[in-house]
PDB file of N, CA and C in Angstrom:
ATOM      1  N   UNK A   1      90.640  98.268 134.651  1.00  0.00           N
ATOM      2  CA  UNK A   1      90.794  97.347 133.534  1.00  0.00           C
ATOM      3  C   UNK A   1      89.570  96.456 133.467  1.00  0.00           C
ATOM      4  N   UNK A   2      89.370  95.879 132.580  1.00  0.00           N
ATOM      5  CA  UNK A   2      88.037  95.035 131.973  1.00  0.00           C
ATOM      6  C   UNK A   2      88.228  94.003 132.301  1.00  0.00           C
ATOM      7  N   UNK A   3      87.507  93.055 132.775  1.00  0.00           N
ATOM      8  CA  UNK A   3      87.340  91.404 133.051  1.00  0.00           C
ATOM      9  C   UNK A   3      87.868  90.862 131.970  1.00  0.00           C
ATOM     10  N   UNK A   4      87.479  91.141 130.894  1.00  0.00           N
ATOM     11  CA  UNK A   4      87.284  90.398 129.521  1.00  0.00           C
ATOM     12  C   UNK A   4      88.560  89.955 129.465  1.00  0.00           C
ATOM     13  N   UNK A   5      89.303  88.703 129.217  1.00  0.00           N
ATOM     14  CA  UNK A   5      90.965  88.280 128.736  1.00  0.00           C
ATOM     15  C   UNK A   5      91.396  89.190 127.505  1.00  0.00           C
ATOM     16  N   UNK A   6      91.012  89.529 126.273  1.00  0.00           N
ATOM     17  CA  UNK A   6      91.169  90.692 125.240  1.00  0.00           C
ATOM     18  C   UNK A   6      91.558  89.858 124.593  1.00  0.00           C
ATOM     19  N   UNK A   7      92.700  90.449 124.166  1.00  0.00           N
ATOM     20  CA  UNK A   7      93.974  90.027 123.383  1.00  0.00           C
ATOM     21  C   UNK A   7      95.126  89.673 124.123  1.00  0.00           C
ATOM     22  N   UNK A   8      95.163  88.922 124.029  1.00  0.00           N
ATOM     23  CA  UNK A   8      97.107  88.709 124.998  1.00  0.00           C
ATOM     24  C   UNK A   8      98.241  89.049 124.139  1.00  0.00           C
ATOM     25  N   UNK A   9      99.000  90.117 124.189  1.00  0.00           N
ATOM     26  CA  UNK A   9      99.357  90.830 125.368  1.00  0.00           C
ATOM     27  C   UNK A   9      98.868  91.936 125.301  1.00  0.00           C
ATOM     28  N   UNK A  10      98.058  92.721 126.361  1.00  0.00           N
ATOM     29  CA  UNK A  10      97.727  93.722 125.981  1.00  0.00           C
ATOM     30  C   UNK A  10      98.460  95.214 125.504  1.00  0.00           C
ATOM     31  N   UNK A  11      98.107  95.823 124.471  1.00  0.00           N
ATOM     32  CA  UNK A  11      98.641  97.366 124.113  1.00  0.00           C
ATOM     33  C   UNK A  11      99.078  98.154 125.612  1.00  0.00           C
ATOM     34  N   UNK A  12      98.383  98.116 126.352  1.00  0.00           N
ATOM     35  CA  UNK A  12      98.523  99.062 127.379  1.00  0.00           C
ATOM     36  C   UNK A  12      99.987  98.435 128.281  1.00  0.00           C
ATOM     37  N   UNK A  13      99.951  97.294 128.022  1.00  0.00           N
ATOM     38  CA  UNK A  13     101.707  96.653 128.724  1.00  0.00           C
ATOM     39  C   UNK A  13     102.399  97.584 128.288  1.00  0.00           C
ATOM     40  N   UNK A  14     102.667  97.372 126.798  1.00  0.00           N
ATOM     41  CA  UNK A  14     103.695  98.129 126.105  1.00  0.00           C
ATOM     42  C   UNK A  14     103.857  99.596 125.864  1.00  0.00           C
ATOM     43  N   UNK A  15     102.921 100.368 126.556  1.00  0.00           N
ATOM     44  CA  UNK A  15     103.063 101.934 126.688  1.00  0.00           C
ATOM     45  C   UNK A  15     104.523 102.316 127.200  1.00  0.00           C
ATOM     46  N   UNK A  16     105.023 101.732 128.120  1.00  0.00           N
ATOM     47  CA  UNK A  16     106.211 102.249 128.882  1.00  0.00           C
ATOM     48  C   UNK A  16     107.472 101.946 128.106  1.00  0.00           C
ATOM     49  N   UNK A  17     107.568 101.320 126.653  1.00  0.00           N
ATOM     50  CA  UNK A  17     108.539 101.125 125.399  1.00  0.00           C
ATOM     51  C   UNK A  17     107.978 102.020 124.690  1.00  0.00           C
ATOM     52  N   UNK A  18     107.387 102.773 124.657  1.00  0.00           N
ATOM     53  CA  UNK A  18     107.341 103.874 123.494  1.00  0.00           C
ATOM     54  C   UNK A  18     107.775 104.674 123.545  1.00  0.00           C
ATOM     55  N   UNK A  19     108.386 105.979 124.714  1.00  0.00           N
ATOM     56  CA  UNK A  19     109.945 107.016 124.742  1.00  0.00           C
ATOM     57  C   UNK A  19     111.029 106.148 124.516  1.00  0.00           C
ATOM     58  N   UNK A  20     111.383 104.786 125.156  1.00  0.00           N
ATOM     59  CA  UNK A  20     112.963 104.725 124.705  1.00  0.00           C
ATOM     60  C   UNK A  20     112.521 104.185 122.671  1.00  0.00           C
ATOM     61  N   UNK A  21     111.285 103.994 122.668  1.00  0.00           N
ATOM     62  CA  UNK A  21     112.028 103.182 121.443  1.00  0.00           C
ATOM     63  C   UNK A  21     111.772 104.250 120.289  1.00  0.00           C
ATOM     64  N   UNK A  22     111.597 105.672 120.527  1.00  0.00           N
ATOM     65  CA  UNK A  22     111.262 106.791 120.521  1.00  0.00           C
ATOM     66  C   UNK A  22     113.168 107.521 120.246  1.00  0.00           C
ATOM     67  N   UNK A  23     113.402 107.245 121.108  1.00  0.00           N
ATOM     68  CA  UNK A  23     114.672 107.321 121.274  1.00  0.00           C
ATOM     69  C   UNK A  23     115.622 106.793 120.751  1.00  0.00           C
ATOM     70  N   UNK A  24     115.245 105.426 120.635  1.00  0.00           N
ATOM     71  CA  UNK A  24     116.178 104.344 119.867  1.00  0.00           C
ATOM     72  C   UNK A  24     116.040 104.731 118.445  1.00  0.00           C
ATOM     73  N   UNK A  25     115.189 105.133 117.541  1.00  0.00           N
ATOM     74  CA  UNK A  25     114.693 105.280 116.229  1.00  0.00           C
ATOM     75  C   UNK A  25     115.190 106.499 115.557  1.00  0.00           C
ATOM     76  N   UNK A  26     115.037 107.635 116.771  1.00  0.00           N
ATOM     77  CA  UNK A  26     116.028 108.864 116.296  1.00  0.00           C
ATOM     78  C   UNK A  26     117.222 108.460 116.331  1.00  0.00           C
ATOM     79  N   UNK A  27     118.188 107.848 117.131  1.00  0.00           N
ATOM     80  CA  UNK A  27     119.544 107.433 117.200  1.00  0.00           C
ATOM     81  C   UNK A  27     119.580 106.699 115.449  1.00  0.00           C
ATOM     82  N   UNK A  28     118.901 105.597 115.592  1.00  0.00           N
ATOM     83  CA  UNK A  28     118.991 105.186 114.253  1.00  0.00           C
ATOM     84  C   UNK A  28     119.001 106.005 113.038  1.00  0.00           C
ATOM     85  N   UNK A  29     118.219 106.993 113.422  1.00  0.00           N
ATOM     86  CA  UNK A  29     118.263 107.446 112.071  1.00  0.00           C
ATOM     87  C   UNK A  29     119.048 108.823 111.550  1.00  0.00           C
ATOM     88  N   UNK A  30     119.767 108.813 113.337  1.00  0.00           N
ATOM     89  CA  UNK A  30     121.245 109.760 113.123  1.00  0.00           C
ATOM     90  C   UNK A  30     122.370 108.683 112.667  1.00  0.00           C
ATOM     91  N   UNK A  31     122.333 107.584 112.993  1.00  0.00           N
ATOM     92  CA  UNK A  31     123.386 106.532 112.629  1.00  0.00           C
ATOM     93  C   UNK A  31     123.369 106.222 111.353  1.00  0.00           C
ATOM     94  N   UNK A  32     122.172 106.281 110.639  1.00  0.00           N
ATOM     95  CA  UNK A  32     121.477 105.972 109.355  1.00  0.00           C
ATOM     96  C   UNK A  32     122.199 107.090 108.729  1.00  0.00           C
ATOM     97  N   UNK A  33     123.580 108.188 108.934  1.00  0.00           N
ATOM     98  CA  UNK A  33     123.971 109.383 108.174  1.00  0.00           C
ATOM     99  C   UNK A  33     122.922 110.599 108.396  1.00  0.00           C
ATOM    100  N   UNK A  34     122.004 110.341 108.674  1.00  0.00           N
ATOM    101  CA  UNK A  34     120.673 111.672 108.633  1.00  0.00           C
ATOM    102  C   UNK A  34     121.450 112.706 109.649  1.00  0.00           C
ATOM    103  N   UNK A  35     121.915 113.897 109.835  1.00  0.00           N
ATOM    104  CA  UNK A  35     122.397 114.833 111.143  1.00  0.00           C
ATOM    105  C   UNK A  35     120.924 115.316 111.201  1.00  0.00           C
ATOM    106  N   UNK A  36     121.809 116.486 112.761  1.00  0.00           N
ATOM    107  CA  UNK A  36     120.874 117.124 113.186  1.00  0.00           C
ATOM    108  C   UNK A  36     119.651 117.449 112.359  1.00  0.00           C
ATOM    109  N   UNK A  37     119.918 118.232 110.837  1.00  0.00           N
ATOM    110  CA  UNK A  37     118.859 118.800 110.479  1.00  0.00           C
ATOM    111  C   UNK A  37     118.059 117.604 109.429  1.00  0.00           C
ATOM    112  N   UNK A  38     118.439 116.752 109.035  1.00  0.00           N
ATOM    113  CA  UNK A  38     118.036 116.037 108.872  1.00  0.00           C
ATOM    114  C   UNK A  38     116.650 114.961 109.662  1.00  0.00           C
ATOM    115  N   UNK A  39     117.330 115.302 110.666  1.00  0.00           N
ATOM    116  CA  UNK A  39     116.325 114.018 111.816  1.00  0.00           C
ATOM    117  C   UNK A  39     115.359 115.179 112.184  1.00  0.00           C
ATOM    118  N   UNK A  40     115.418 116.388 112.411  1.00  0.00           N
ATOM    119  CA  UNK A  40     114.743 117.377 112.771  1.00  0.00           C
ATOM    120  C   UNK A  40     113.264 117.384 111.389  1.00  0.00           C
ATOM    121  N   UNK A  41     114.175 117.542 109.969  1.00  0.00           N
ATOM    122  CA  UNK A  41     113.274 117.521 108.841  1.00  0.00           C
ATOM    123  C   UNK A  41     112.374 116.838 108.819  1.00  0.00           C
ATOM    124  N   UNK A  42     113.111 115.392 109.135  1.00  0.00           N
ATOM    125  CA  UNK A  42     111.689 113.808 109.404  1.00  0.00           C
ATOM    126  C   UNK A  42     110.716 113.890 109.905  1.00  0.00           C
ATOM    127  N   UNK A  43     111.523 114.657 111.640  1.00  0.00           N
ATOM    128  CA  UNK A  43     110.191 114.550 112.605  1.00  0.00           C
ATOM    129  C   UNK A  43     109.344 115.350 111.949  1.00  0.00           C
ATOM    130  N   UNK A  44     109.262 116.489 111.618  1.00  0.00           N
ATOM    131  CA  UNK A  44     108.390 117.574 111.347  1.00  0.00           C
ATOM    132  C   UNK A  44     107.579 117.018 110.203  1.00  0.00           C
ATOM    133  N   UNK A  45     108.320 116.571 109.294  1.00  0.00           N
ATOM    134  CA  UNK A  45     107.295 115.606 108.162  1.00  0.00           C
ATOM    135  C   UNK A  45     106.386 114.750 108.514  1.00  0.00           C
ATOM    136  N   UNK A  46     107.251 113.952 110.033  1.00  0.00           N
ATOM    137  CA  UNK A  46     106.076 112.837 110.685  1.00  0.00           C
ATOM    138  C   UNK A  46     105.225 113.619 111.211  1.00  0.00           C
ATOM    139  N   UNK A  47     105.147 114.980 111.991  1.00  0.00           N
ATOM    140  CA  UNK A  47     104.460 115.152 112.585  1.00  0.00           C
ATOM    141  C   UNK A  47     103.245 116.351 111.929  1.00  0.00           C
ATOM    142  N   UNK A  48     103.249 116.595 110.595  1.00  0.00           N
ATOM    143  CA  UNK A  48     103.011 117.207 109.210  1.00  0.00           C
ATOM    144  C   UNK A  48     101.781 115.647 109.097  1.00  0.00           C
ATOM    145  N   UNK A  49     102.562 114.357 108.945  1.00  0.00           N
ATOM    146  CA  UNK A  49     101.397 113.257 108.255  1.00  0.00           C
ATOM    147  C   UNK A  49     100.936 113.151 109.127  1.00  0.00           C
ATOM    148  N   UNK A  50     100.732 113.001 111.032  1.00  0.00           N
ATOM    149  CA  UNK A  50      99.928 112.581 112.084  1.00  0.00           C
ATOM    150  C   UNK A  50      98.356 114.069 111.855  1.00  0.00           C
ATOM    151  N   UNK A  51      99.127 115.171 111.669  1.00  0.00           N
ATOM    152  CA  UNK A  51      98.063 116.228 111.915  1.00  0.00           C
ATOM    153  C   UNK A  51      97.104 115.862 110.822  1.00  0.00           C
ATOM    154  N   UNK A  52      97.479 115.621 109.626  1.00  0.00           N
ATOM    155  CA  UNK A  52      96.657 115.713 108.413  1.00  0.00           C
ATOM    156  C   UNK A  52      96.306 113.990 108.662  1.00  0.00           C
ATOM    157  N   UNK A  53      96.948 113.352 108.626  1.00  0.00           N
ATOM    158  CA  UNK A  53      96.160 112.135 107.992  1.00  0.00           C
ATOM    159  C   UNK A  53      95.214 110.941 109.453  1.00  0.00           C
ATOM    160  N   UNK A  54      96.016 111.742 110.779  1.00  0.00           N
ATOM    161  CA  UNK A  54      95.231 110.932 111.504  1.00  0.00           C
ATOM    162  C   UNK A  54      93.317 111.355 111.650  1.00  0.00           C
ATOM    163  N   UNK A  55      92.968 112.548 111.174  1.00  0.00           N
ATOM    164  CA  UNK A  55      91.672 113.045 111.158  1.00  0.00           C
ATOM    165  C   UNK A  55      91.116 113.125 109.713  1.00  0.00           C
ATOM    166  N   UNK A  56      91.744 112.716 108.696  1.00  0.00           N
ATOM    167  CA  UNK A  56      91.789 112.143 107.731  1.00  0.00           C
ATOM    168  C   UNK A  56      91.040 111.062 107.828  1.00  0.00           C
ATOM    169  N   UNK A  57      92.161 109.927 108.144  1.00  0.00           N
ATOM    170  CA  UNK A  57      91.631 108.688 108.868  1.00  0.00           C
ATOM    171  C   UNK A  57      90.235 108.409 109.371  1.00  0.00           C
ATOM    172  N   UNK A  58      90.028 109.273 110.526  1.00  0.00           N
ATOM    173  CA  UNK A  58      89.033 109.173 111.274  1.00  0.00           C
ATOM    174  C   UNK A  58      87.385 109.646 110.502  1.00  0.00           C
ATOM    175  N   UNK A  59      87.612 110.385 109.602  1.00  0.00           N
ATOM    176  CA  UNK A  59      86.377 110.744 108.727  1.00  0.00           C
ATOM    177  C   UNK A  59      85.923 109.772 108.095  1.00  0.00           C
ATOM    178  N   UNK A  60      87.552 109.090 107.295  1.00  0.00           N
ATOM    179  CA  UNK A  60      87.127 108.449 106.275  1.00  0.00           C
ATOM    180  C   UNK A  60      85.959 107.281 107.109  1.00  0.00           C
ATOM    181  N   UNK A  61      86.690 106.639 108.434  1.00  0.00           N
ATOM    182  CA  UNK A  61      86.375 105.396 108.786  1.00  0.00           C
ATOM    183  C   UNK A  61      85.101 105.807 109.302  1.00  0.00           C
ATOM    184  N   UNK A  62      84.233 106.599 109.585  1.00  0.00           N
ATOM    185  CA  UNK A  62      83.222 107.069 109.667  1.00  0.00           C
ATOM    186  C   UNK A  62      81.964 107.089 108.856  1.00  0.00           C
ATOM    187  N   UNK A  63      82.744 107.897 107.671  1.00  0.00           N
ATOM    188  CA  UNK A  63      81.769 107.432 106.339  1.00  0.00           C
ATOM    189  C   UNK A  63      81.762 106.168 105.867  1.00  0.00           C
ATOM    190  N   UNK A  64      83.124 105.375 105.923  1.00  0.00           N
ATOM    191  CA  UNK A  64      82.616 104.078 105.380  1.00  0.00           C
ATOM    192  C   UNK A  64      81.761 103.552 106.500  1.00  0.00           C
ATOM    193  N   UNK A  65      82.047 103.338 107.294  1.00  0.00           N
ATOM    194  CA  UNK A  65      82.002 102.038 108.521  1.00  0.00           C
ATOM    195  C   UNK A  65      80.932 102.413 109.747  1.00  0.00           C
ATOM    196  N   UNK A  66      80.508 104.010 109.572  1.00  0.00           N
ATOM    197  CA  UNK A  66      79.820 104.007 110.465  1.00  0.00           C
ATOM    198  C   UNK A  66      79.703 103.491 111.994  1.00  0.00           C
ATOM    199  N   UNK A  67      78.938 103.474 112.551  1.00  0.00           N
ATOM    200  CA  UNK A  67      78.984 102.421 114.032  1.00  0.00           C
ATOM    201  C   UNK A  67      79.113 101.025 114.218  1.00  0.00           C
ATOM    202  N   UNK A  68      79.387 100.197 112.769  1.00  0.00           N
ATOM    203  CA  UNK A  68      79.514  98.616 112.345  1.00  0.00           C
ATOM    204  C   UNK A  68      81.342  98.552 112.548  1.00  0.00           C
ATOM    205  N   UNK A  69      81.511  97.898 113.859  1.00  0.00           N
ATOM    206  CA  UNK A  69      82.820  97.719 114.660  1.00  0.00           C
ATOM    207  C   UNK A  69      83.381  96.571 113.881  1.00  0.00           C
ATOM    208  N   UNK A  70      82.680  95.694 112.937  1.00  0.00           N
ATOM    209  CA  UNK A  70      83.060  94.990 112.208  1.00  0.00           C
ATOM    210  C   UNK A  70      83.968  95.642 110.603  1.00  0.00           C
ATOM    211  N   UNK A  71      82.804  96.904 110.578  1.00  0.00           N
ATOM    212  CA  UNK A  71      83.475  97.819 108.946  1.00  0.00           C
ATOM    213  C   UNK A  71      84.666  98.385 109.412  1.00  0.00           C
ATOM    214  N   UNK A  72      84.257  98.633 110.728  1.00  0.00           N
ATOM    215  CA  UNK A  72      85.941  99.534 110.693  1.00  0.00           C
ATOM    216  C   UNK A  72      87.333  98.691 111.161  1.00  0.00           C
ATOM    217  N   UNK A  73      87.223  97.661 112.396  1.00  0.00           N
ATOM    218  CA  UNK A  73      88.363  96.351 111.804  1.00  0.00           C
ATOM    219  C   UNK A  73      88.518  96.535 110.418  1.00  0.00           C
ATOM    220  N   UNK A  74      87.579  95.825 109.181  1.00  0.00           N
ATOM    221  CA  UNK A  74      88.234  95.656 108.027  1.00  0.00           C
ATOM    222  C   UNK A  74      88.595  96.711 107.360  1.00  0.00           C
ATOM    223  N   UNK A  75      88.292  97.749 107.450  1.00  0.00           N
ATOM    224  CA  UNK A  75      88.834  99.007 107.059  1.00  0.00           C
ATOM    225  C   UNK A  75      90.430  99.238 107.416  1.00  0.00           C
ATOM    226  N   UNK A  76      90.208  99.296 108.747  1.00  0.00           N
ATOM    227  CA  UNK A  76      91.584  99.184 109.690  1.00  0.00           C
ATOM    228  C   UNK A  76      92.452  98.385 109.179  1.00  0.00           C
ATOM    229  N   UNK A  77      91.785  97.038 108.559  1.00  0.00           N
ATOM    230  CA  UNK A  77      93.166  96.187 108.454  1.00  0.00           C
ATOM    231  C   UNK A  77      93.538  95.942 106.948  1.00  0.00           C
ATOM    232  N   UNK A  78      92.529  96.628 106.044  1.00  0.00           N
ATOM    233  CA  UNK A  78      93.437  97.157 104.798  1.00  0.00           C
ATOM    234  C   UNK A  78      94.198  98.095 104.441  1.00  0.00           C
ATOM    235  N   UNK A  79      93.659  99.357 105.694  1.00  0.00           N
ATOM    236  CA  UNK A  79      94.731 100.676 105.623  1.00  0.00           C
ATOM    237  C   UNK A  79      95.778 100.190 106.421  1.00  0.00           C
ATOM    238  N   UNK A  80      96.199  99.059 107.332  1.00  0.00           N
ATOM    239  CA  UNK A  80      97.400  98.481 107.500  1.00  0.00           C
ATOM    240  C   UNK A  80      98.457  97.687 106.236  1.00  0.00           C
ATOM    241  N   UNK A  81      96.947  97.249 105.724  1.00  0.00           N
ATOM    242  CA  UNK A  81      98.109  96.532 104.857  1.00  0.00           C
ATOM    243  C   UNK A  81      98.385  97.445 103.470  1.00  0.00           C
ATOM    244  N   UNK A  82      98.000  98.519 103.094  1.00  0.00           N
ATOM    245  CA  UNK A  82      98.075  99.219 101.961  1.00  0.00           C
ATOM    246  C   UNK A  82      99.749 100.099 102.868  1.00  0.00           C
ATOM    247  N   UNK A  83      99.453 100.426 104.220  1.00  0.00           N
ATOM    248  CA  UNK A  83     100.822 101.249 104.684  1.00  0.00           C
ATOM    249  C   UNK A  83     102.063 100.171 104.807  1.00  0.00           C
ATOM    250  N   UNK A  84     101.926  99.021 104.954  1.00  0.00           N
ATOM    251  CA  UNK A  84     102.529  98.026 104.848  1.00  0.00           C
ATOM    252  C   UNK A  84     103.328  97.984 103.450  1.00  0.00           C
ATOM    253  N   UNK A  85     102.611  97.857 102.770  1.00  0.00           N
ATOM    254  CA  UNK A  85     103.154  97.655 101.473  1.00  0.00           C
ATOM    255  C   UNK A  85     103.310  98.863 100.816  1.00  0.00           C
ATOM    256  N   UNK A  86     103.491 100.217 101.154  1.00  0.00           N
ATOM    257  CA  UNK A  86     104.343 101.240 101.032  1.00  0.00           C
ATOM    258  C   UNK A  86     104.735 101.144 101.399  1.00  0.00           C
ATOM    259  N   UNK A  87     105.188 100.784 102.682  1.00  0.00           N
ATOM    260  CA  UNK A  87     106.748 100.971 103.541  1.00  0.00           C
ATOM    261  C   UNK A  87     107.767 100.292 103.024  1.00  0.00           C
ATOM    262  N   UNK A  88     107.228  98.892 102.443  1.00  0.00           N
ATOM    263  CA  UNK A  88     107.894  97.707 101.694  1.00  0.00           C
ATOM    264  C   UNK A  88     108.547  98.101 100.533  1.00  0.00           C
ATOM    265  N   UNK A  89     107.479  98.959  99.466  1.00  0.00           N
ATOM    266  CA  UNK A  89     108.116  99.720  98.346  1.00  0.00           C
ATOM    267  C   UNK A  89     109.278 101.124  98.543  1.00  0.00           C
ATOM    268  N   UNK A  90     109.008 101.986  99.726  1.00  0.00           N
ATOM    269  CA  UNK A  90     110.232 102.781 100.141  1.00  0.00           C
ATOM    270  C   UNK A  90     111.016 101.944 100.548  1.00  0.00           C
ATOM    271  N   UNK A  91     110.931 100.900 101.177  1.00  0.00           N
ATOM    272  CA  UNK A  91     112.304 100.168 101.363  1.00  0.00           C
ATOM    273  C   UNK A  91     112.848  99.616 100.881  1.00  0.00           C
ATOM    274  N   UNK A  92     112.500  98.998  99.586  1.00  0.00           N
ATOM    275  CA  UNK A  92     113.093  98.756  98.287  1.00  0.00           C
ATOM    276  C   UNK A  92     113.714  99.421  97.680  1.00  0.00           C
ATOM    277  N   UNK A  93     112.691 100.821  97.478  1.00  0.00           N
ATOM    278  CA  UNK A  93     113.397 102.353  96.623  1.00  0.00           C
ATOM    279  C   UNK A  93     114.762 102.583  97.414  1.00  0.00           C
ATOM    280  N   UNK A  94     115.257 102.138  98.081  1.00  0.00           N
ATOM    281  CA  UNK A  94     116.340 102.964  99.191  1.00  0.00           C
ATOM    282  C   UNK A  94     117.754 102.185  98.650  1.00  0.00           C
ATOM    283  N   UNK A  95     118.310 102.868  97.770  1.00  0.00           N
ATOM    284  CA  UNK A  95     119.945 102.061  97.859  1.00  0.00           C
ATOM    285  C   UNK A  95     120.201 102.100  99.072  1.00  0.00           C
ATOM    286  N   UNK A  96     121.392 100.532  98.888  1.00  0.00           N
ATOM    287  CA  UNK A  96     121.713  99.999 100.018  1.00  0.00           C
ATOM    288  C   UNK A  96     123.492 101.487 100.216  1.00  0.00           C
ATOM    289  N   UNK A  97     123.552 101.604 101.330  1.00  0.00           N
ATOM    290  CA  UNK A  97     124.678 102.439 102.059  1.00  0.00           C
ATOM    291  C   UNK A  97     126.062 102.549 101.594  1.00  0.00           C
ATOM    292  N   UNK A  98     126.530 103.240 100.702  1.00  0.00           N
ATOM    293  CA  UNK A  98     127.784 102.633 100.346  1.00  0.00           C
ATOM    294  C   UNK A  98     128.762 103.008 101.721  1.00  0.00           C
ATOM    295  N   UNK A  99     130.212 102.200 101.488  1.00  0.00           N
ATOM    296  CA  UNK A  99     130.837 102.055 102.533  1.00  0.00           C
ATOM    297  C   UNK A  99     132.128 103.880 102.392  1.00  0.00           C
ATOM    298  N   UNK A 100     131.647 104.196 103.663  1.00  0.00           N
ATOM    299  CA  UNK A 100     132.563 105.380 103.936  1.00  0.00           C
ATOM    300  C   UNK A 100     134.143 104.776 104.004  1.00  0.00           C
ATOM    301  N   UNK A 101     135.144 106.061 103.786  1.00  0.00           N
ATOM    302  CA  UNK A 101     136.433 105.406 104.159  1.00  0.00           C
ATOM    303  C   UNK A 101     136.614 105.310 105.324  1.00  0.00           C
ATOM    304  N   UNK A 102     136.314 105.759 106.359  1.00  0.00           N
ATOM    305  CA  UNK A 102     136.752 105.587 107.382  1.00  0.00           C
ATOM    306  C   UNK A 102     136.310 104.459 107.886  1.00  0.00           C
ATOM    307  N   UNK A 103     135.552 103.339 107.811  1.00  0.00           N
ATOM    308  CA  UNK A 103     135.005 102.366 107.585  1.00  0.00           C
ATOM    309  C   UNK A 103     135.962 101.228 107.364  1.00  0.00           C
ATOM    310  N   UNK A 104     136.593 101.016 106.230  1.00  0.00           N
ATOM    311  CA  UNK A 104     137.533 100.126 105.805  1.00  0.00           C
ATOM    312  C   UNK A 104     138.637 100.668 104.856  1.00  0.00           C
ATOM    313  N   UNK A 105     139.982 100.295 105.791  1.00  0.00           N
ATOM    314  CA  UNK A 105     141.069 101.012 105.757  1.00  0.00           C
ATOM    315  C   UNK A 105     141.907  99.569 104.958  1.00  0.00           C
ATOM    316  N   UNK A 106     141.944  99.725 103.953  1.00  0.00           N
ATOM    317  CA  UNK A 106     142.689  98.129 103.337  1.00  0.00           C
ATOM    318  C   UNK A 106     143.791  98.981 103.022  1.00  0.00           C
TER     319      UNK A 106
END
């Protein structure tokens, strides 16, 4: 590890929460109604956008930003906030859950 203080807290703490919460997120999103083939469909979609868009990514930030560690932060932190605010708009798009019967038995 580096002398340097960084950032507090560092990324590398939190490596050992990424299988359960890995775990926790599929549960959710079997609880969320999604079944088996459903949660199966997602992953494969997620793992469909990591192949294509993480080397995607990496070109783009290249051509813009070159070796200026400053271009690619701000690069970085508008393609955060542009995925940000898609996630915000799918989560809007999403009716809210209506209630199953088995749920509430009046």
């Amino acid at each position: 590890m580096s002398t340097s203080p960084g950032i507090v807290p560092d990324m590398r703490y939190l490596s050992p929460a990424y299988l359960p919460l890995l775990v926790i997120g599929v549960y959710a999103l079997k609880h969320a109604g999604l079944d088996g083939d459903g949660v199966g469909e997602a992953l494969r979609t997620l793992f469909w956008l990591v192949v294509i868009a993480l080397p995607l990514i990496f070109i783009i930030l290249q051509v813009i930003a070159g070796n200026n560690p400053t271009g690619q932060v701000t690069f970085l932190m508008y393609l955060t906030y542009l995925f940000l605010a898609g996630a915000a708009v799918l989560y809007a798009a999403v009716p809210p859950p209506t209630s199953s019967p088995t749920q509430s038995r009046s």
